[in-house]
Tab-separated table of C-alpha atoms in Angstrom:
chain	number	residue	atom	x	y	z
A	203	UNK	CA	43.475	32.521	-10.942
A	204	UNK	CA	45.423	29.355	-11.581
A	205	UNK	CA	45.451	28.391	-15.191
A	206	UNK	CA	45.398	24.644	-15.529
A	207	UNK	CA	46.426	22.834	-18.696
A	208	UNK	CA	43.418	22.045	-20.801
A	209	UNK	CA	41.268	19.350	-19.292
A	210	UNK	CA	43.248	19.067	-16.047
A	211	UNK	CA	41.664	21.742	-13.884
A	212	UNK	CA	39.284	21.206	-10.974
A	213	UNK	CA	36.422	22.771	-12.923
A	214	UNK	CA	33.142	21.009	-13.030
A	215	UNK	CA	32.637	19.183	-16.255
A	216	UNK	CA	29.511	20.633	-17.791
A	217	UNK	CA	29.482	18.699	-21.012
A	218	UNK	CA	27.856	15.315	-20.608
A	219	UNK	CA	30.191	12.517	-21.653
A	220	UNK	CA	29.138	11.102	-24.992
A	221	UNK	CA	27.222	7.883	-24.552
A	222	UNK	CA	28.596	5.147	-26.738
A	223	UNK	CA	25.750	2.990	-27.959
A	224	UNK	CA	25.949	-0.586	-26.799
A	225	UNK	CA	28.812	0.019	-24.361
A	226	UNK	CA	26.804	-1.051	-21.356
A	227	UNK	CA	25.824	-4.357	-22.919
A	228	UNK	CA	29.345	-4.928	-24.161
A	229	UNK	CA	30.962	-4.214	-20.860
A	230	UNK	CA	28.700	-6.777	-19.243
A	231	UNK	CA	29.025	-9.248	-22.055
A	232	UNK	CA	32.800	-9.209	-21.788
A	233	UNK	CA	32.997	-9.528	-18.046
A	234	UNK	CA	33.064	-13.320	-18.154
A	235	UNK	CA	36.298	-13.033	-20.121
A	236	UNK	CA	37.337	-10.222	-17.834
A	237	UNK	CA	37.138	-12.395	-14.702
A	238	UNK	CA	39.342	-14.900	-16.506
A	239	UNK	CA	41.764	-12.104	-17.384
A	240	UNK	CA	41.865	-10.831	-13.805
A	241	UNK	CA	42.618	-14.322	-12.536
A	242	UNK	CA	45.287	-14.864	-15.197
A	243	UNK	CA	46.941	-11.557	-14.290
A	244	UNK	CA	46.816	-12.517	-10.619
A	245	UNK	CA	48.426	-15.880	-11.344
A	246	UNK	CA	51.112	-14.211	-13.484
A	247	UNK	CA	51.818	-11.902	-10.552
A	248	UNK	CA	52.067	-14.854	-8.154
A	249	UNK	CA	54.300	-16.710	-10.627
A	250	UNK	CA	56.796	-13.892	-11.166
A	251	UNK	CA	56.967	-13.220	-7.428
A	252	UNK	CA	57.435	-16.927	-6.780
A	253	UNK	CA	54.371	-17.087	-4.564
A	254	UNK	CA	52.552	-19.905	-6.345
A	255	UNK	CA	52.360	-21.783	-9.632
A	256	UNK	CA	48.771	-21.784	-10.804
A	257	UNK	CA	47.692	-22.080	-14.423
A	258	UNK	CA	44.567	-21.864	-16.511
A	259	UNK	CA	43.895	-25.296	-17.915
A	260	UNK	CA	43.833	-25.331	-21.700
A	261	UNK	CA	40.349	-25.951	-23.132
A	262	UNK	CA	40.222	-29.596	-24.210
A	263	UNK	CA	39.880	-29.719	-27.979
A	264	UNK	CA	39.443	-32.788	-30.128
A	265	UNK	CA	41.564	-32.224	-33.254
A	266	UNK	CA	40.170	-33.963	-36.335
A	267	UNK	CA	42.096	-32.516	-39.271
A	268	UNK	CA	45.460	-30.770	-39.529
A	269	UNK	CA	46.884	-29.218	-42.685
A	270	UNK	CA	50.628	-29.821	-42.413
A	271	UNK	CA	51.326	-28.314	-45.846
A	272	UNK	CA	50.284	-24.953	-44.420
A	273	UNK	CA	52.473	-25.325	-41.305
A	274	UNK	CA	50.262	-27.396	-38.993
A	275	UNK	CA	47.040	-25.410	-39.227
A	276	UNK	CA	44.150	-27.186	-37.537
A	277	UNK	CA	41.290	-27.106	-40.052
A	278	UNK	CA	38.730	-29.205	-38.205
A	279	UNK	CA	38.316	-29.655	-34.476
A	280	UNK	CA	35.664	-29.741	-31.761
A	281	UNK	CA	35.448	-28.459	-28.214
A	282	UNK	CA	35.237	-31.428	-25.866
A	283	UNK	CA	32.218	-31.378	-23.591
A	284	UNK	CA	33.629	-33.148	-20.541
A	285	UNK	CA	36.021	-30.533	-19.299
A	286	UNK	CA	36.944	-30.321	-15.628
A	287	UNK	CA	37.791	-27.060	-13.838
A	288	UNK	CA	39.423	-23.836	-15.018
A	289	UNK	CA	42.562	-23.634	-12.885
A	290	UNK	CA	45.005	-25.843	-11.063
A	291	UNK	CA	48.503	-25.711	-9.672
A	292	UNK	CA	50.656	-25.823	-6.582
A	293	UNK	CA	50.948	-23.582	-3.539
A	294	UNK	CA	53.105	-24.371	-0.514
A	295	UNK	CA	53.351	-27.967	-1.717
A	296	UNK	CA	49.587	-28.443	-1.798
A	297	UNK	CA	47.516	-29.113	-4.875
A	298	UNK	CA	45.142	-26.243	-5.769
A	299	UNK	CA	42.100	-26.623	-8.024
A	300	UNK	CA	39.334	-24.157	-8.658
A	301	UNK	CA	36.542	-23.100	-10.940
A	302	UNK	CA	35.617	-19.480	-11.699
A	303	UNK	CA	32.008	-18.489	-12.260
A	304	UNK	CA	30.619	-15.127	-13.207
A	305	UNK	CA	26.978	-14.105	-13.027
A	306	UNK	CA	24.875	-11.110	-14.020
A	307	UNK	CA	22.312	-12.093	-11.391
A	308	UNK	CA	22.073	-9.804	-8.400
A	309	UNK	CA	20.790	-12.291	-5.879
A	310	UNK	CA	22.115	-15.735	-6.713
A	311	UNK	CA	24.262	-18.038	-8.817
A	312	UNK	CA	22.088	-20.675	-10.515
A	313	UNK	CA	23.432	-24.174	-9.865
A	314	UNK	CA	22.814	-24.907	-13.565
A	315	UNK	CA	25.973	-22.834	-14.210
A	316	UNK	CA	28.071	-25.558	-12.575
A	317	UNK	CA	28.450	-28.809	-14.522
A	318	UNK	CA	28.184	-32.186	-12.828
A	319	UNK	CA	31.680	-33.048	-14.149
A	320	UNK	CA	33.085	-30.115	-12.275
A	321	UNK	CA	31.372	-31.180	-9.055
A	322	UNK	CA	32.614	-34.770	-9.388
A	323	UNK	CA	36.110	-33.551	-10.183
A	324	UNK	CA	36.241	-31.236	-7.165
A	325	UNK	CA	34.902	-34.031	-4.952
A	326	UNK	CA	37.859	-36.160	-6.092
A	327	UNK	CA	40.302	-33.300	-5.475
A	328	UNK	CA	39.055	-33.104	-1.871
A	329	UNK	CA	39.256	-36.895	-1.473
A	330	UNK	CA	42.935	-36.809	-2.414
A	331	UNK	CA	43.760	-33.968	-0.054
A	332	UNK	CA	43.800	-31.113	-2.554
A	333	UNK	CA	42.486	-27.594	-1.955
A	334	UNK	CA	39.279	-27.067	-3.951
A	335	UNK	CA	37.206	-23.935	-4.239
A	336	UNK	CA	35.106	-21.654	-6.411
A	337	UNK	CA	35.608	-18.020	-7.298
A	338	UNK	CA	32.213	-16.430	-7.796
A	339	UNK	CA	31.963	-13.051	-9.457
A	340	UNK	CA	28.779	-11.033	-8.927
A	341	UNK	CA	29.221	-8.582	-11.756
A	342	UNK	CA	26.508	-6.196	-10.575
A	343	UNK	CA	28.077	-5.942	-7.119
A	344	UNK	CA	31.607	-5.909	-8.602
A	345	UNK	CA	32.637	-8.540	-6.079
A	346	UNK	CA	34.487	-11.836	-6.274
A	347	UNK	CA	33.916	-14.437	-3.581
A	348	UNK	CA	36.057	-17.373	-2.518
A	349	UNK	CA	33.859	-20.311	-1.537
A	350	UNK	CA	35.247	-23.699	-0.473
A	351	UNK	CA	34.122	-26.510	-2.777
A	352	UNK	CA	33.085	-28.471	0.345
A	353	UNK	CA	30.408	-25.867	1.158
A	354	UNK	CA	29.048	-25.832	-2.383
A	355	UNK	CA	29.044	-29.635	-2.669
A	356	UNK	CA	27.146	-29.853	0.604
A	357	UNK	CA	24.549	-27.309	-0.567
A	358	UNK	CA	24.030	-29.008	-3.929
A	359	UNK	CA	24.348	-32.687	-2.976
A	360	UNK	CA	22.815	-32.673	0.505
A	361	UNK	CA	20.370	-29.807	0.501
A	362	UNK	CA	19.606	-29.994	-3.248
A	363	UNK	CA	19.510	-26.237	-3.680
A	364	UNK	CA	18.869	-24.965	-7.206
A	365	UNK	CA	20.738	-21.711	-6.760
A	366	UNK	CA	23.353	-20.344	-4.386
A	367	UNK	CA	21.928	-17.143	-2.966
A	368	UNK	CA	24.041	-14.040	-2.492
A	369	UNK	CA	23.245	-14.168	1.234
A	370	UNK	CA	24.422	-17.768	1.473
A	371	UNK	CA	27.654	-16.946	-0.397
A	372	UNK	CA	28.172	-13.914	1.856
A	373	UNK	CA	27.894	-16.081	4.952
A	374	UNK	CA	29.829	-19.125	3.650
A	375	UNK	CA	32.403	-17.379	1.459
A	376	UNK	CA	35.246	-14.899	1.788
A	377	UNK	CA	35.351	-11.704	-0.239
A	378	UNK	CA	38.566	-11.533	-2.287
A	379	UNK	CA	40.263	-8.128	-1.948
A	380	UNK	CA	40.501	-6.321	-5.299
A	381	UNK	CA	43.617	-4.285	-6.020
A	382	UNK	CA	45.859	-3.458	-8.949
A	383	UNK	CA	48.696	-5.801	-8.032
A	384	UNK	CA	47.566	-8.508	-7.643
A	385	UNK	CA	44.061	-8.060	-9.017
A	386	UNK	CA	42.443	-10.719	-6.842
A	387	UNK	CA	44.613	-11.568	-3.858
A	388	UNK	CA	43.228	-14.992	-2.960
A	389	UNK	CA	46.315	-16.717	-1.515
A	390	UNK	CA	45.915	-15.150	1.960
A	391	UNK	CA	42.449	-16.743	2.126
A	392	UNK	CA	44.000	-20.140	1.361
A	393	UNK	CA	46.644	-19.537	4.056
A	394	UNK	CA	43.940	-18.809	6.575
A	395	UNK	CA	41.626	-21.685	5.645
A	396	UNK	CA	43.972	-24.536	4.785
A	397	UNK	CA	47.296	-24.051	6.584
B	117	UNK	CA	45.272	-90.694	-33.291
B	118	UNK	CA	43.599	-87.650	-31.785
B	119	UNK	CA	41.876	-85.508	-34.327
B	120	UNK	CA	42.098	-81.888	-33.356
B	121	UNK	CA	39.799	-79.203	-34.779
B	122	UNK	CA	41.448	-77.465	-37.675
B	123	UNK	CA	44.324	-75.220	-36.646
B	124	UNK	CA	44.206	-76.241	-32.962
B	125	UNK	CA	46.402	-79.331	-32.940
B	126	UNK	CA	49.898	-79.579	-31.539
B	127	UNK	CA	51.300	-79.959	-35.033
B	128	UNK	CA	54.206	-77.870	-36.056
B	129	UNK	CA	53.210	-74.930	-38.189
B	130	UNK	CA	55.061	-75.302	-41.429
B	131	UNK	CA	53.682	-72.336	-43.277
B	132	UNK	CA	55.609	-69.158	-42.513
B	133	UNK	CA	53.355	-66.388	-41.160
B	134	UNK	CA	52.713	-63.775	-43.807
B	135	UNK	CA	54.882	-60.715	-43.259
B	136	UNK	CA	52.878	-57.517	-43.300
B	137	UNK	CA	54.831	-54.834	-45.050
B	138	UNK	CA	55.643	-51.812	-42.913
B	139	UNK	CA	54.413	-53.357	-39.659
B	140	UNK	CA	57.770	-53.002	-37.930
B	141	UNK	CA	58.024	-49.303	-38.771
B	142	UNK	CA	54.429	-48.678	-37.760
B	143	UNK	CA	54.728	-50.409	-34.435
B	144	UNK	CA	57.686	-48.183	-33.603
B	145	UNK	CA	56.110	-45.090	-35.030
B	146	UNK	CA	53.083	-45.526	-32.829
B	147	UNK	CA	54.922	-46.228	-29.619
B	148	UNK	CA	55.076	-42.569	-28.651
B	149	UNK	CA	51.297	-42.579	-28.571
B	150	UNK	CA	51.398	-45.932	-26.890
B	151	UNK	CA	53.359	-44.588	-23.887
B	152	UNK	CA	50.724	-41.868	-23.570
B	153	UNK	CA	48.005	-44.522	-23.717
B	154	UNK	CA	49.703	-46.654	-21.080
B	155	UNK	CA	49.975	-43.668	-18.765
B	156	UNK	CA	46.358	-42.664	-19.387
B	157	UNK	CA	45.193	-46.215	-18.627
B	158	UNK	CA	47.288	-46.202	-15.464
B	159	UNK	CA	45.799	-42.895	-14.352
B	160	UNK	CA	42.269	-44.154	-15.107
B	161	UNK	CA	43.034	-47.180	-12.935
B	162	UNK	CA	44.286	-44.952	-10.110
B	163	UNK	CA	41.237	-42.694	-10.485
B	164	UNK	CA	38.626	-45.461	-10.324
B	165	UNK	CA	40.407	-47.083	-7.358
B	166	UNK	CA	40.615	-43.689	-5.649
B	167	UNK	CA	44.376	-43.894	-5.406
B	168	UNK	CA	45.217	-40.583	-7.109
B	169	UNK	CA	43.772	-37.911	-9.392
B	170	UNK	CA	46.217	-37.353	-12.233
B	171	UNK	CA	45.240	-36.067	-15.665
B	172	UNK	CA	46.788	-35.533	-19.067
B	173	UNK	CA	46.888	-31.806	-19.685
B	174	UNK	CA	44.955	-30.805	-22.786
B	175	UNK	CA	47.225	-29.604	-25.607
B	176	UNK	CA	47.038	-25.803	-25.630
B	177	UNK	CA	45.384	-24.709	-28.867
B	178	UNK	CA	44.860	-21.180	-30.081
B	179	UNK	CA	41.403	-21.097	-31.662
B	180	UNK	CA	41.114	-18.550	-34.485
B	181	UNK	CA	37.857	-19.349	-36.254
B	182	UNK	CA	34.719	-21.201	-35.156
B	183	UNK	CA	31.770	-22.012	-37.389
B	184	UNK	CA	28.765	-21.781	-35.078
B	185	UNK	CA	26.296	-22.419	-37.904
B	186	UNK	CA	27.681	-25.960	-38.123
B	187	UNK	CA	27.451	-26.526	-34.356
B	188	UNK	CA	30.674	-24.931	-33.074
B	189	UNK	CA	33.159	-26.566	-35.431
B	190	UNK	CA	36.628	-25.063	-35.098
B	191	UNK	CA	37.756	-24.311	-38.658
B	192	UNK	CA	41.044	-22.569	-37.956
B	193	UNK	CA	43.367	-23.035	-34.993
B	194	UNK	CA	47.028	-23.454	-34.139
B	195	UNK	CA	48.957	-25.558	-31.667
B	196	UNK	CA	50.556	-23.261	-29.117
B	197	UNK	CA	54.307	-23.642	-28.858
B	198	UNK	CA	54.809	-22.828	-25.176
B	199	UNK	CA	53.222	-25.838	-23.602
B	200	UNK	CA	54.315	-27.034	-20.180
B	201	UNK	CA	54.297	-30.700	-19.126
B	202	UNK	CA	52.074	-33.620	-20.041
B	203	UNK	CA	50.518	-34.598	-16.707
B	204	UNK	CA	49.550	-33.093	-13.395
B	205	UNK	CA	47.309	-33.844	-10.467
B	206	UNK	CA	47.098	-34.657	-6.789
B	207	UNK	CA	48.290	-37.623	-4.727
B	208	UNK	CA	48.117	-37.791	-0.940
B	209	UNK	CA	47.545	-34.019	-0.879
B	210	UNK	CA	50.726	-33.266	-2.800
B	211	UNK	CA	50.915	-31.685	-6.217
B	212	UNK	CA	52.244	-34.069	-8.910
B	213	UNK	CA	53.674	-32.900	-12.245
B	214	UNK	CA	55.518	-34.928	-14.838
B	215	UNK	CA	56.611	-35.162	-18.427
B	216	UNK	CA	56.722	-38.384	-20.451
B	217	UNK	CA	59.423	-38.939	-23.049
B	218	UNK	CA	59.860	-41.840	-25.393
B	219	UNK	CA	62.963	-42.614	-27.419
B	220	UNK	CA	64.021	-45.107	-30.085
B	221	UNK	CA	67.654	-44.621	-29.036
B	222	UNK	CA	69.256	-47.576	-27.319
B	223	UNK	CA	71.851	-45.728	-25.306
B	224	UNK	CA	70.533	-42.280	-24.415
B	225	UNK	CA	67.764	-39.677	-24.408
B	226	UNK	CA	68.903	-36.541	-26.268
B	227	UNK	CA	68.352	-33.433	-24.146
B	228	UNK	CA	67.001	-31.739	-27.292
B	229	UNK	CA	63.832	-33.803	-26.694
B	230	UNK	CA	63.094	-31.747	-23.570
B	231	UNK	CA	61.995	-28.147	-24.115
B	232	UNK	CA	63.361	-25.306	-22.031
B	233	UNK	CA	59.770	-24.388	-21.052
B	234	UNK	CA	59.340	-27.798	-19.538
B	235	UNK	CA	62.557	-27.459	-17.546
B	236	UNK	CA	61.600	-24.003	-16.264
B	237	UNK	CA	58.128	-25.232	-15.384
B	238	UNK	CA	59.436	-28.241	-13.444
B	239	UNK	CA	61.931	-26.006	-11.648
B	240	UNK	CA	58.976	-23.876	-10.489
B	241	UNK	CA	57.028	-26.964	-9.424
B	242	UNK	CA	59.949	-27.987	-7.203
B	243	UNK	CA	60.267	-24.462	-5.819
B	244	UNK	CA	56.649	-24.563	-4.683
B	245	UNK	CA	56.982	-27.962	-3.045
B	246	UNK	CA	55.430	-30.079	-5.776
B	247	UNK	CA	56.595	-33.527	-6.859
B	248	UNK	CA	58.228	-33.297	-10.297
B	249	UNK	CA	59.618	-36.106	-12.416
B	250	UNK	CA	60.083	-37.595	-15.858
B	251	UNK	CA	58.933	-40.913	-17.230
B	252	UNK	CA	61.450	-42.073	-19.817
B	253	UNK	CA	60.541	-44.896	-22.155
B	254	UNK	CA	63.377	-46.741	-23.907
B	255	UNK	CA	61.344	-48.424	-26.603
B	256	UNK	CA	64.099	-50.833	-27.668
B	257	UNK	CA	64.556	-52.059	-24.087
B	258	UNK	CA	60.777	-51.984	-23.471
B	259	UNK	CA	61.411	-50.152	-20.203
B	260	UNK	CA	59.970	-47.058	-18.549
B	261	UNK	CA	62.070	-45.204	-15.995
B	262	UNK	CA	61.010	-42.785	-13.272
B	263	UNK	CA	63.602	-40.031	-12.881
B	264	UNK	CA	63.226	-37.131	-10.432
B	265	UNK	CA	63.186	-33.756	-12.200
B	266	UNK	CA	65.848	-32.577	-9.705
B	267	UNK	CA	68.348	-35.101	-11.094
B	268	UNK	CA	67.641	-34.135	-14.698
B	269	UNK	CA	67.773	-30.401	-13.967
B	270	UNK	CA	71.120	-30.874	-12.240
B	271	UNK	CA	72.513	-32.838	-15.207
B	272	UNK	CA	71.330	-30.309	-17.787
B	273	UNK	CA	71.821	-27.025	-15.903
B	274	UNK	CA	74.956	-27.800	-13.888
B	275	UNK	CA	76.804	-30.401	-15.904
B	276	UNK	CA	75.505	-29.203	-19.306
B	277	UNK	CA	75.059	-32.726	-20.638
B	278	UNK	CA	73.674	-33.014	-24.175
B	279	UNK	CA	72.100	-36.396	-23.652
B	280	UNK	CA	71.017	-38.512	-20.705
B	281	UNK	CA	72.751	-41.854	-21.109
B	282	UNK	CA	70.981	-45.117	-20.389
B	283	UNK	CA	73.638	-45.894	-17.752
B	284	UNK	CA	73.018	-42.560	-16.047
B	285	UNK	CA	69.243	-43.119	-16.068
B	286	UNK	CA	69.768	-46.651	-14.734
B	287	UNK	CA	71.771	-45.328	-11.790
B	288	UNK	CA	69.659	-42.211	-11.086
B	289	UNK	CA	66.204	-43.518	-11.955
B	290	UNK	CA	63.783	-46.198	-10.833
B	291	UNK	CA	62.392	-48.785	-13.222
B	292	UNK	CA	58.591	-48.657	-13.251
B	293	UNK	CA	57.067	-52.149	-12.931
B	294	UNK	CA	54.994	-53.058	-15.993
B	295	UNK	CA	51.816	-55.078	-15.461
B	296	UNK	CA	48.311	-55.280	-16.875
B	297	UNK	CA	46.557	-53.476	-14.059
B	298	UNK	CA	47.921	-50.860	-13.650
B	299	UNK	CA	50.135	-50.689	-16.725
B	300	UNK	CA	52.852	-48.565	-15.130
B	301	UNK	CA	52.625	-48.670	-11.346
B	302	UNK	CA	54.522	-45.492	-10.484
B	303	UNK	CA	52.790	-44.416	-7.253
B	304	UNK	CA	54.846	-46.784	-5.006
B	305	UNK	CA	57.978	-45.023	-6.302
B	306	UNK	CA	56.508	-41.658	-5.253
B	307	UNK	CA	55.627	-43.138	-1.826
B	308	UNK	CA	59.212	-44.278	-1.383
B	309	UNK	CA	60.889	-41.087	-2.626
B	310	UNK	CA	58.650	-38.297	-1.369
B	311	UNK	CA	56.740	-39.448	1.700
């Protein structure tokens, strides 16, 4: 009989893993942040490998009061409401601009999740020849989809849909391969669609 | 004799205009902001005329504490030190990225005014085929110069200069025409240099 170090053998685990109360909710609750993290890690990977230069836009904040005596601590400020999209940058000389959305819904992404400012902004990006798209994360399916902003603008502006169904995204989008390095390898989709 | 309404005649003003204490200092002090305003107005003009989509990047702020009871007031936050450049966007499909610098010096812009992060960032923009430049405002001369980031990177990285002289900027840069609409018409310079 092979004696494995404790906990490393092929034996069937009989003890049920302890359930940590609230973990399920938490893991879902934090996935919005998690998608952001995955994208940031992907962009860091692209940056260090000199593949592309794509950044998260800082959240626009309206600073009202700063305490310089304490070393420039902001003591009063507000989040600005009219923000544009989450990410922009440059890839192969072209301007890249995209918005990331995450949903707990199984079957659709409600259009209410997308602000009109974002739609107007992406429309302008397209007008000026930039590459505009959405990354849509269906948390339940553990999938992230690349959907061209053109398709989403057409659905919302022309067909006035109130939600983007999973089926529609499946047929109009491109599933982003998930790996460790990079987490979400979306540049090959851009190569294929825009170059 | 023609009787003009009070204060509207062609008579020579004999009373010296009242000097407002500190006005000179203030007008200089605020010119840094003023360059930013002029650029923002220019970009608004380009946006509404559908010429280009170029935005001021929000200042990156690290939010520490938010009071949600008072309607999401940020009560503690810090300015992040590693910011990149001031402006980016898209023009004729190309990625645009630039930094604006203003100086009270008559004869040069000290290199100390440009952070190493900004230089590294602009180097990456060039690597990925973006259009990278500086706008340099000599307040005393009331001039704004367009200088390609390539030229400035070469001067700083290769020739190790400690300041960019006015003469050097004059011979390597392009004076941006100043008008009311747009304030600083820099797109024709991009057309000429990059297309």
